[in-house]
Coordinates of C-alpha atoms in Angstrom, one line a residue:
Chain A
M1 CA 14.6 58.3 -9.0
T2 CA 11.5 60.7 -9.7
D3 CA 11.3 61.7 -5.8
A4 CA 15.4 62.7 -6.2
L5 CA 14.4 64.8 -9.3
R6 CA 11.2 66.1 -7.9
G7 CA 13.9 67.0 -5.2
E8 CA 16.5 68.5 -6.8
W9 CA 13.8 70.7 -9.1
L10 CA 12.8 72.4 -6.4
K11 CA 16.2 73.1 -5.3
A12 CA 17.6 74.3 -8.1
W13 CA 15.0 77.2 -8.2
S14 CA 15.8 78.0 -4.6
G15 CA 18.1 80.7 -3.6
K16 CA 19.2 83.5 -6.2
A17 CA 22.1 82.0 -8.0
W18 CA 19.7 81.4 -10.9
I19 CA 18.2 84.8 -11.6
V20 CA 21.8 86.5 -10.3
L21 CA 23.6 83.9 -13.1
L22 CA 21.2 84.5 -15.9
V23 CA 20.6 88.4 -15.4
C24 CA 24.8 88.8 -15.6
G25 CA 24.8 86.5 -18.8
T26 CA 22.0 88.4 -20.6
Y27 CA 23.9 91.4 -19.7
M28 CA 27.2 90.6 -20.9
S29 CA 25.8 89.0 -24.2
L30 CA 23.2 92.1 -25.1
M31 CA 26.6 93.9 -24.5
T32 CA 28.7 92.1 -26.7
S33 CA 25.9 92.0 -29.3
F34 CA 26.0 95.6 -29.5
G35 CA 29.6 95.7 -29.9
Y36 CA 29.5 93.5 -32.4
G37 CA 26.5 95.6 -33.8
S38 CA 28.4 98.3 -33.8
E39 CA 31.8 97.2 -35.4
G40 CA 29.5 95.8 -38.1
D41 CA 27.8 99.1 -38.5
K42 CA 31.1 100.7 -39.3
A43 CA 32.4 98.0 -41.4
L44 CA 29.4 97.9 -43.3
D45 CA 29.9 102.1 -43.7
Q46 CA 33.2 101.4 -45.0
G47 CA 32.0 98.8 -47.4
S48 CA 34.3 96.0 -45.9
G49 CA 31.6 94.0 -44.2
D50 CA 28.2 91.8 -45.4
L51 CA 24.7 91.6 -43.0
A52 CA 24.6 88.5 -42.7
A53 CA 28.5 88.4 -41.3
V54 CA 27.0 90.8 -38.9
T55 CA 24.1 88.7 -37.8
D56 CA 26.1 86.4 -37.4
D57 CA 28.3 88.2 -35.1
V58 CA 25.6 89.8 -32.9
V59 CA 23.5 86.1 -32.6
R60 CA 27.3 84.4 -31.7
A61 CA 27.6 87.0 -29.0
W62 CA 25.0 85.0 -26.9
M63 CA 27.5 82.0 -26.4
M64 CA 29.0 83.9 -23.2
T65 CA 25.6 82.4 -22.0
F66 CA 27.3 79.2 -21.7
L67 CA 29.9 80.4 -19.1
F68 CA 27.0 81.3 -16.9
A69 CA 25.2 77.7 -17.0
S70 CA 28.6 76.1 -15.9
L71 CA 28.4 78.7 -13.1
Y72 CA 25.3 77.6 -12.2
G73 CA 25.9 74.2 -12.6
A74 CA 29.1 74.2 -10.5
I75 CA 27.7 76.4 -7.8
V76 CA 24.3 73.8 -7.5
V77 CA 26.9 71.6 -6.4
T78 CA 28.9 73.3 -4.1
R79 CA 26.6 75.8 -2.1
E80 CA 25.0 72.3 -0.8
Y81 CA 29.1 71.5 0.1
G82 CA 29.3 74.9 1.9
S83 CA 26.1 74.2 3.6
G84 CA 26.5 70.9 4.8
S85 CA 23.0 69.9 3.9
I86 CA 24.8 67.9 1.0
S87 CA 25.1 65.3 3.7
R88 CA 21.5 65.2 4.1
S89 CA 20.9 65.0 0.3
V90 CA 23.1 61.7 0.2
L91 CA 21.3 60.4 3.3
V92 CA 18.1 61.2 1.4
M93 CA 18.7 60.3 -2.1
G94 CA 22.0 57.8 -1.9
R95 CA 24.8 58.9 -3.8
A96 CA 24.0 57.7 -7.3
R97 CA 20.5 58.6 -7.2
L98 CA 21.8 62.1 -5.9
F99 CA 24.6 62.5 -8.7
G100 CA 21.8 61.0 -11.4
A101 CA 19.4 63.6 -10.1
K102 CA 21.6 66.9 -10.4
L103 CA 22.9 65.7 -13.1
A104 CA 19.9 65.7 -15.1
V105 CA 18.4 69.1 -13.8
G106 CA 21.4 70.8 -14.0
A107 CA 21.3 69.6 -17.9
L108 CA 17.9 70.8 -17.7
M109 CA 18.5 74.1 -16.5
G110 CA 21.2 74.5 -19.1
A111 CA 18.4 74.0 -21.8
L112 CA 16.9 76.7 -19.9
S113 CA 19.8 79.1 -20.5
G114 CA 19.8 77.8 -24.1
V115 CA 16.1 78.6 -24.6
V116 CA 16.9 82.0 -23.3
A117 CA 20.5 82.5 -25.1
V118 CA 18.4 81.9 -28.2
V119 CA 15.3 83.7 -27.8
F120 CA 17.8 87.1 -26.8
S121 CA 20.3 86.2 -29.8
V122 CA 17.1 86.3 -32.2
L123 CA 15.9 89.4 -30.3
S124 CA 19.0 90.9 -30.2
A125 CA 19.4 90.1 -34.3
W126 CA 17.1 92.5 -34.7
G127 CA 16.9 95.1 -31.9
V128 CA 20.6 95.6 -32.0
L129 CA 20.6 96.2 -36.0
T130 CA 17.4 97.9 -35.8
V131 CA 19.3 100.9 -33.6
Y132 CA 21.7 101.1 -36.4
G133 CA 19.0 101.5 -38.9
R134 CA 20.0 98.4 -40.4
D135 CA 17.5 95.4 -41.0
F136 CA 19.2 91.9 -40.2
A137 CA 20.2 89.1 -42.3
W138 CA 19.2 85.6 -41.1
T139 CA 20.6 82.5 -42.5
K140 CA 21.0 79.1 -42.6
E141 CA 24.3 79.6 -40.7
T142 CA 22.9 82.3 -38.3
T143 CA 20.1 79.2 -37.5
L144 CA 23.1 77.1 -36.8
I145 CA 24.9 79.4 -34.9
A146 CA 21.5 79.7 -32.9
V147 CA 21.1 75.6 -32.1
G148 CA 25.0 76.1 -31.3
L149 CA 24.3 78.1 -28.5
F150 CA 21.8 76.5 -27.4
A151 CA 23.9 72.9 -27.6
C152 CA 26.6 75.0 -25.6
N153 CA 24.4 75.7 -23.1
V154 CA 23.1 71.9 -22.6
L155 CA 26.5 70.5 -22.3
A156 CA 28.2 73.0 -20.1
A157 CA 26.0 72.8 -17.7
P158 CA 27.0 69.6 -17.1
W159 CA 30.5 69.9 -17.2
G160 CA 29.9 72.7 -14.2
V161 CA 27.6 70.2 -12.3
F162 CA 31.2 68.0 -12.6
I163 CA 33.7 70.5 -11.8
G164 CA 31.8 71.2 -8.6
W165 CA 31.7 67.8 -7.7
I166 CA 35.9 67.4 -8.1
I167 CA 36.6 70.9 -6.4
R168 CA 33.2 70.6 -3.8
H169 CA 34.5 74.6 -2.9
Q170 CA 31.9 76.8 -4.2
I171 CA 34.7 79.7 -5.0
A172 CA 37.3 77.7 -5.9
S173 CA 35.5 76.0 -8.4
V174 CA 33.5 79.0 -9.9
V175 CA 37.4 80.4 -10.2
T176 CA 38.0 77.3 -12.0
V177 CA 34.9 77.4 -14.7
M178 CA 35.6 81.1 -15.0
A179 CA 39.7 80.8 -15.3
L180 CA 39.3 78.3 -17.4
T181 CA 36.8 79.5 -19.7
L182 CA 38.7 82.9 -20.1
L183 CA 41.7 82.4 -19.3
V184 CA 43.6 79.0 -19.2
D185 CA 41.8 77.6 -22.7
P186 CA 42.1 81.2 -24.8
G187 CA 45.9 81.6 -23.7
L188 CA 46.7 78.0 -24.7
Q189 CA 44.8 78.3 -28.0
R190 CA 47.2 81.4 -28.6
L191 CA 50.3 78.8 -27.7
A192 CA 49.1 75.7 -29.6
P193 CA 46.1 76.7 -31.6
K194 CA 45.6 72.7 -33.3
A195 CA 46.4 71.3 -29.9
A196 CA 44.1 73.5 -27.9
S197 CA 41.1 73.3 -30.4
Y198 CA 40.7 69.7 -28.6
L199 CA 40.1 71.1 -24.8
F200 CA 37.1 71.3 -23.9
T201 CA 35.6 75.5 -24.0
I202 CA 37.6 75.7 -27.4
A203 CA 35.6 72.7 -28.9
L204 CA 32.6 74.2 -27.9
S205 CA 33.3 77.1 -30.1
S206 CA 33.4 74.6 -33.3
V207 CA 29.6 74.1 -31.9
Y208 CA 28.5 77.7 -32.0
R209 CA 30.7 77.8 -35.1
D210 CA 33.0 80.7 -33.8
V211 CA 35.2 82.2 -36.8
G212 CA 39.3 83.4 -36.9
H213 CA 40.7 80.2 -35.0
T214 CA 42.0 77.3 -35.7
L215 CA 38.7 74.8 -34.9
L216 CA 37.1 71.0 -34.9
S217 CA 34.5 70.3 -37.3
P218 CA 31.5 70.5 -35.3
Q219 CA 31.0 66.8 -35.1
T220 CA 34.4 66.3 -34.5
A221 CA 34.1 69.0 -31.3
L222 CA 30.8 67.3 -30.4
L223 CA 33.1 63.6 -29.7
V224 CA 35.6 65.5 -28.0
I225 CA 32.9 67.3 -26.0
A226 CA 31.8 63.8 -25.2
G227 CA 34.9 62.6 -24.3
W228 CA 35.8 65.5 -21.8
L229 CA 32.2 65.2 -20.6
A230 CA 33.0 61.2 -19.8
A231 CA 36.4 61.7 -18.1
A232 CA 35.2 64.8 -15.7
G233 CA 31.4 62.7 -14.9
C234 CA 33.8 59.8 -13.9
A235 CA 36.3 61.4 -12.2
A236 CA 33.5 63.1 -10.4
Y237 CA 31.2 60.2 -9.5
R238 CA 34.6 58.4 -8.4
L239 CA 35.6 60.9 -5.7
L240 CA 31.7 61.1 -4.7
R241 CA 31.4 57.9 -3.5
V242 CA 35.2 57.8 -2.0
R243 CA 35.4 60.7 -0.4
D244 CA 34.2 61.0 3.4
L245 CA 31.3 64.2 4.1
T246 CA 32.8 65.2 6.9
Chain B
M1 CA 9.0 43.6 19.4
S2 CA 12.1 42.4 18.2
E3 CA 15.3 42.5 20.5
A4 CA 17.8 42.3 17.9
P5 CA 20.0 45.7 17.9
V6 CA 19.1 48.9 16.1
I7 CA 22.4 49.8 15.6
E8 CA 25.7 48.2 16.0
F9 CA 29.4 49.1 16.1
H10 CA 31.8 46.6 15.6
C11 CA 35.6 47.3 16.3
V12 CA 34.7 50.8 14.2
T13 CA 37.9 53.0 13.8
K14 CA 38.5 56.3 11.9
K15 CA 41.7 57.5 11.5
F16 CA 41.8 60.9 9.1
G17 CA 45.7 61.1 8.0
G18 CA 47.5 60.9 11.4
V19 CA 44.7 61.6 13.6
T20 CA 42.9 58.5 15.1
A21 CA 39.1 60.3 15.5
V22 CA 37.6 57.0 17.2
E23 CA 39.3 53.7 18.2
D24 CA 38.2 50.4 18.2
L25 CA 34.7 51.3 19.0
T26 CA 32.0 48.4 19.5
F27 CA 28.9 48.8 21.1
A28 CA 24.6 48.3 20.4
V29 CA 21.4 50.2 21.0
R30 CA 18.1 48.3 21.6
P31 CA 15.1 49.2 20.3
G32 CA 12.8 51.5 21.9
R33 CA 15.8 52.5 24.4
I34 CA 16.9 56.3 24.0
V35 CA 20.6 56.1 24.3
G36 CA 23.1 59.2 24.8
L37 CA 26.6 58.9 23.5
L38 CA 28.5 61.5 25.4
G39 CA 32.2 62.8 25.4
R40 CA 34.0 66.2 25.0
N41 CA 34.3 68.2 22.3
G42 CA 36.7 66.2 19.7
A43 CA 36.0 62.9 21.4
G44 CA 34.6 61.3 18.5
K45 CA 30.9 61.3 19.0
S46 CA 29.9 63.0 15.4
T47 CA 32.6 61.0 13.6
A48 CA 30.9 57.9 15.0
L49 CA 28.0 59.2 13.6
R50 CA 28.9 60.0 10.0
V51 CA 30.3 56.5 10.2
L52 CA 27.0 54.8 11.3
L53 CA 25.2 56.5 8.8
G54 CA 27.8 55.8 5.7
L55 CA 28.8 59.3 5.3
V56 CA 32.5 58.6 6.4
Q57 CA 34.3 55.2 5.7
P58 CA 35.4 53.8 8.6
T59 CA 39.1 52.6 8.3
A60 CA 38.8 49.2 9.8
G61 CA 35.5 48.0 11.2
H62 CA 31.8 48.1 10.8
A63 CA 28.2 49.7 12.0
N64 CA 24.9 48.6 11.2
L65 CA 21.4 49.9 11.4
F66 CA 18.6 47.1 11.8
G67 CA 21.2 44.4 10.6
H68 CA 22.8 46.7 7.3
A69 CA 25.0 49.5 6.6
Y70 CA 23.0 52.3 5.8
Q71 CA 23.6 52.1 2.3
D72 CA 22.4 48.7 2.0
L73 CA 19.3 48.9 3.8
P74 CA 16.2 49.2 2.0
D75 CA 14.1 52.1 2.5
A76 CA 16.6 53.7 4.9
P77 CA 16.0 57.6 4.5
R78 CA 12.1 56.7 5.6
R79 CA 13.3 54.6 8.5
I80 CA 16.5 56.6 10.2
G81 CA 15.3 60.6 11.0
V82 CA 19.1 62.7 11.1
S83 CA 19.9 65.7 12.6
M84 CA 23.4 66.8 12.9
D85 CA 25.4 69.9 14.0
T86 CA 27.0 70.2 10.4
I87 CA 24.0 69.6 7.9
G88 CA 22.6 72.9 7.7
P89 CA 19.6 73.5 5.4
T90 CA 19.2 73.9 1.4
P91 CA 20.8 77.7 1.2
G92 CA 18.4 80.3 -0.1
T93 CA 14.9 78.7 1.7
T94 CA 12.5 79.6 4.4
G95 CA 12.1 76.9 6.3
R96 CA 8.5 75.2 4.8
R97 CA 10.6 75.5 1.2
D98 CA 13.3 73.1 2.8
L99 CA 11.2 70.5 4.3
R100 CA 9.3 70.7 0.6
I101 CA 12.9 70.0 -0.6
W102 CA 13.6 66.4 1.5
A103 CA 9.7 65.7 1.7
R104 CA 9.6 65.6 -1.9
S105 CA 13.0 63.7 -2.0
L106 CA 11.8 61.8 0.2
G107 CA 8.2 61.0 -1.8
L108 CA 6.2 62.0 1.0
P109 CA 3.4 64.7 0.6
D110 CA 3.2 68.3 1.6
S111 CA 0.8 67.5 4.3
R112 CA 3.8 66.2 6.3
V113 CA 5.6 69.3 5.9
E114 CA 2.7 71.3 8.0
A115 CA 2.5 68.3 10.3
V116 CA 6.2 68.6 11.2
L117 CA 6.4 72.4 11.5
D118 CA 3.3 71.9 13.7
Q119 CA 5.0 69.6 15.9
V120 CA 8.4 71.8 16.2
G121 CA 6.5 74.8 16.6
L122 CA 7.5 76.5 13.5
T123 CA 4.4 76.9 11.6
D124 CA 4.1 80.7 12.4
S125 CA 7.9 81.2 11.0
A126 CA 7.6 78.8 8.1
D127 CA 8.0 81.3 5.4
R128 CA 10.8 83.2 6.7
K129 CA 14.4 82.5 5.1
V130 CA 16.4 80.0 6.9
K131 CA 19.6 82.5 7.4
G132 CA 17.1 84.9 9.6
Y133 CA 16.9 81.8 11.7
S134 CA 18.2 82.0 15.5
T135 CA 20.2 79.0 16.4
G136 CA 17.1 77.4 18.6
M137 CA 15.0 77.8 15.3
R138 CA 17.4 76.3 12.6
Q139 CA 17.9 73.4 15.8
R140 CA 13.9 72.7 15.6
L141 CA 14.3 73.3 11.9
A142 CA 16.7 70.3 11.7
L143 CA 14.3 68.2 14.4
A144 CA 11.5 68.8 11.7
T145 CA 13.9 67.5 9.0
A146 CA 14.9 64.6 10.9
L147 CA 10.8 63.7 11.8
L148 CA 9.5 64.2 8.2
P149 CA 9.9 60.4 7.9
D150 CA 8.0 59.6 10.9
P151 CA 10.9 57.3 11.5
E152 CA 11.6 54.4 13.4
L153 CA 15.5 55.5 14.4
L154 CA 16.2 59.0 15.2
V155 CA 19.9 60.2 14.9
L156 CA 20.4 63.5 16.7
D157 CA 23.6 65.2 17.1
E158 CA 23.9 67.9 19.8
P159 CA 20.4 68.4 19.3
V160 CA 20.0 70.3 22.6
N161 CA 22.5 72.9 21.3
G162 CA 21.0 76.5 20.8
L163 CA 17.4 75.3 22.2
D164 CA 15.8 77.9 25.2
P165 CA 14.8 76.1 28.3
D166 CA 11.1 76.0 26.6
G167 CA 12.6 74.0 23.5
I168 CA 14.6 71.7 26.1
R169 CA 12.0 70.3 27.7
W170 CA 9.7 70.3 24.9
L171 CA 12.7 67.8 22.7
R172 CA 12.8 65.7 26.1
E173 CA 8.9 65.3 26.0
L174 CA 9.4 64.6 22.2
L175 CA 12.1 62.2 22.8
R176 CA 10.4 60.2 25.3
T177 CA 6.8 60.0 23.7
L178 CA 8.7 58.3 20.7
A179 CA 10.3 55.8 22.7
A180 CA 6.9 54.9 24.5
E181 CA 5.6 54.3 20.7
G182 CA 8.8 52.0 20.2
R183 CA 11.0 54.7 18.4
T184 CA 14.7 54.3 19.2
V185 CA 16.9 57.7 19.8
L186 CA 20.6 57.9 19.1
L187 CA 21.6 61.2 20.3
S188 CA 24.9 62.7 21.1
S189 CA 25.6 65.5 23.8
H190 CA 28.2 66.5 26.1
L191 CA 25.2 68.1 28.1
L192 CA 25.8 65.6 31.0
A193 CA 22.7 67.1 33.4
E194 CA 20.7 67.3 30.3
V195 CA 21.1 64.0 29.1
E196 CA 21.0 62.3 32.9
Q197 CA 17.0 63.3 32.6
T198 CA 16.2 61.9 29.1
V199 CA 18.0 58.9 28.5
D200 CA 17.9 55.2 29.4
D201 CA 21.0 54.1 28.3
V202 CA 24.7 55.5 27.6
V203 CA 27.6 55.4 25.5
I204 CA 30.9 57.2 27.1
L205 CA 33.3 57.9 24.4
Q206 CA 37.0 59.3 24.5
R207 CA 38.5 58.7 21.4
T208 CA 37.9 54.9 22.9
L209 CA 34.7 53.1 24.4
R210 CA 34.8 54.2 28.0
Y211 CA 31.2 52.5 29.3
S212 CA 28.0 51.2 27.6
G213 CA 25.0 50.2 29.3
P214 CA 21.9 51.1 31.4
L215 CA 22.4 55.2 33.0
A216 CA 20.8 53.4 36.4
R217 CA 24.0 50.7 36.3
L218 CA 26.4 53.6 35.4
T219 CA 24.9 55.8 38.3
T220 CA 23.8 53.0 40.8
D221 CA 20.2 53.8 40.6
G222 CA 21.2 57.9 40.8
A223 CA 23.3 57.2 43.9
D224 CA 26.0 58.5 42.2
R225 CA 25.8 62.0 40.0
L226 CA 26.6 61.0 35.5
E227 CA 29.3 64.7 36.1
D228 CA 31.2 62.0 38.5
R229 CA 31.3 59.1 36.7
F230 CA 32.0 60.7 33.4
F231 CA 34.8 62.3 34.6
E232 CA 36.2 59.0 36.4
L233 CA 35.2 57.2 32.9
A234 CA 36.5 59.7 30.3
G235 CA 39.6 61.2 32.3
A236 CA 40.7 64.7 33.7
S237 CA 39.8 67.6 31.1
A238 CA 42.9 69.2 30.0
P239 CA 43.0 72.8 32.1
G240 CA 40.6 75.4 30.9
G241 CA 38.8 72.5 29.6
S242 CA 38.3 70.2 26.4
R243 CA 41.3 69.0 24.5
D244 CA 39.8 69.6 21.1

């Protein structure tokens, strides 16, 4: 298994996918941070907000990085189907070890994305509010949000990996991950908020302590997320075992 | 040396939906031989090789390597080198990095990467992106990957495709050297003239098995041309080419 992990680790850094997604995730989160900072500044000027809540919003904006962690997970699997190198991976590592190695490396890359998200969220809390001439108010809640950001990235990358194994097509899996995160789950959340709180990406909202929606407690959400990952993982592994590699 | 077959196909059939790609295929490959798996495009050669390597599940029958299914064969990735037309390199890599990925996955030292790069003549272009490689260079890289574990058996799907005349001659000599060392080579091809100069045994496949045995017997020790015998056994082509 060590050899498989070493091979997959080298693959993980090959190509431009990781840097492109990292830059996109950072840029979008930074823009959102500034958006929350701007809105918060206006609210504070009008006396209708508090600095701790604005700091939380600026930090929470970095939750967007989990979308890119999911996309990375999906791409790291499906690009091998595109090139045909998946057959060699199966020949060299075997299906079980390949599945385990991709999952482990995907989760590790998710953890790195989480570290980047946490570091930049702290920097943006300071930097964005400094731009508006304010200090930031870091509270215990802000720390929990930052921890949630890290956890969401770690959990989202395997989700993308599993979707990649199930769909086996790069564009289709990228569209699926984006549609679930940005369209389907939020749409269902508007239609049936309570039921939607059990969806994977909405349950992640509980982990990064989103506000203003009907959400599960973080503990329940983690159980729900574990259930989704277990179900997707079982489906992905079964399909990898039975489907032909043509 | 043991004369037990290195490769055995037992009544292998593979259907994709309503299409039968390979039907009731049975043949064996003895050690130390270079065996040409011949057939037109769409004859089922690649499907047969994928069944052999466990990439595709047969609809019926089974195929063994050294007496085992690929996935049950101990140390299979180090014993069997594979180069297939449809297996590309890792996206976004250079030739050297691609080989390093597989070397690490196989637990081989980086020195092995340098050795196979030298063996296939890619050392000078090893740090170029594979995306910019010519077809012949990609073929050489695929062969380098197959040679990486210094395997007992090479399974090569259309290895001559894209090679220039120098490359074809180099490959022929390489395969001869490997066979002289006791290694076995199974290569698929539709280039009959090239195969005739390289192989010891021939398997002709046109969905079903048409011939399996020594080249010399098929061509009556060179009295007949392989091409003529192939068309006799495989049947006439559809007008304009193959029947894909």
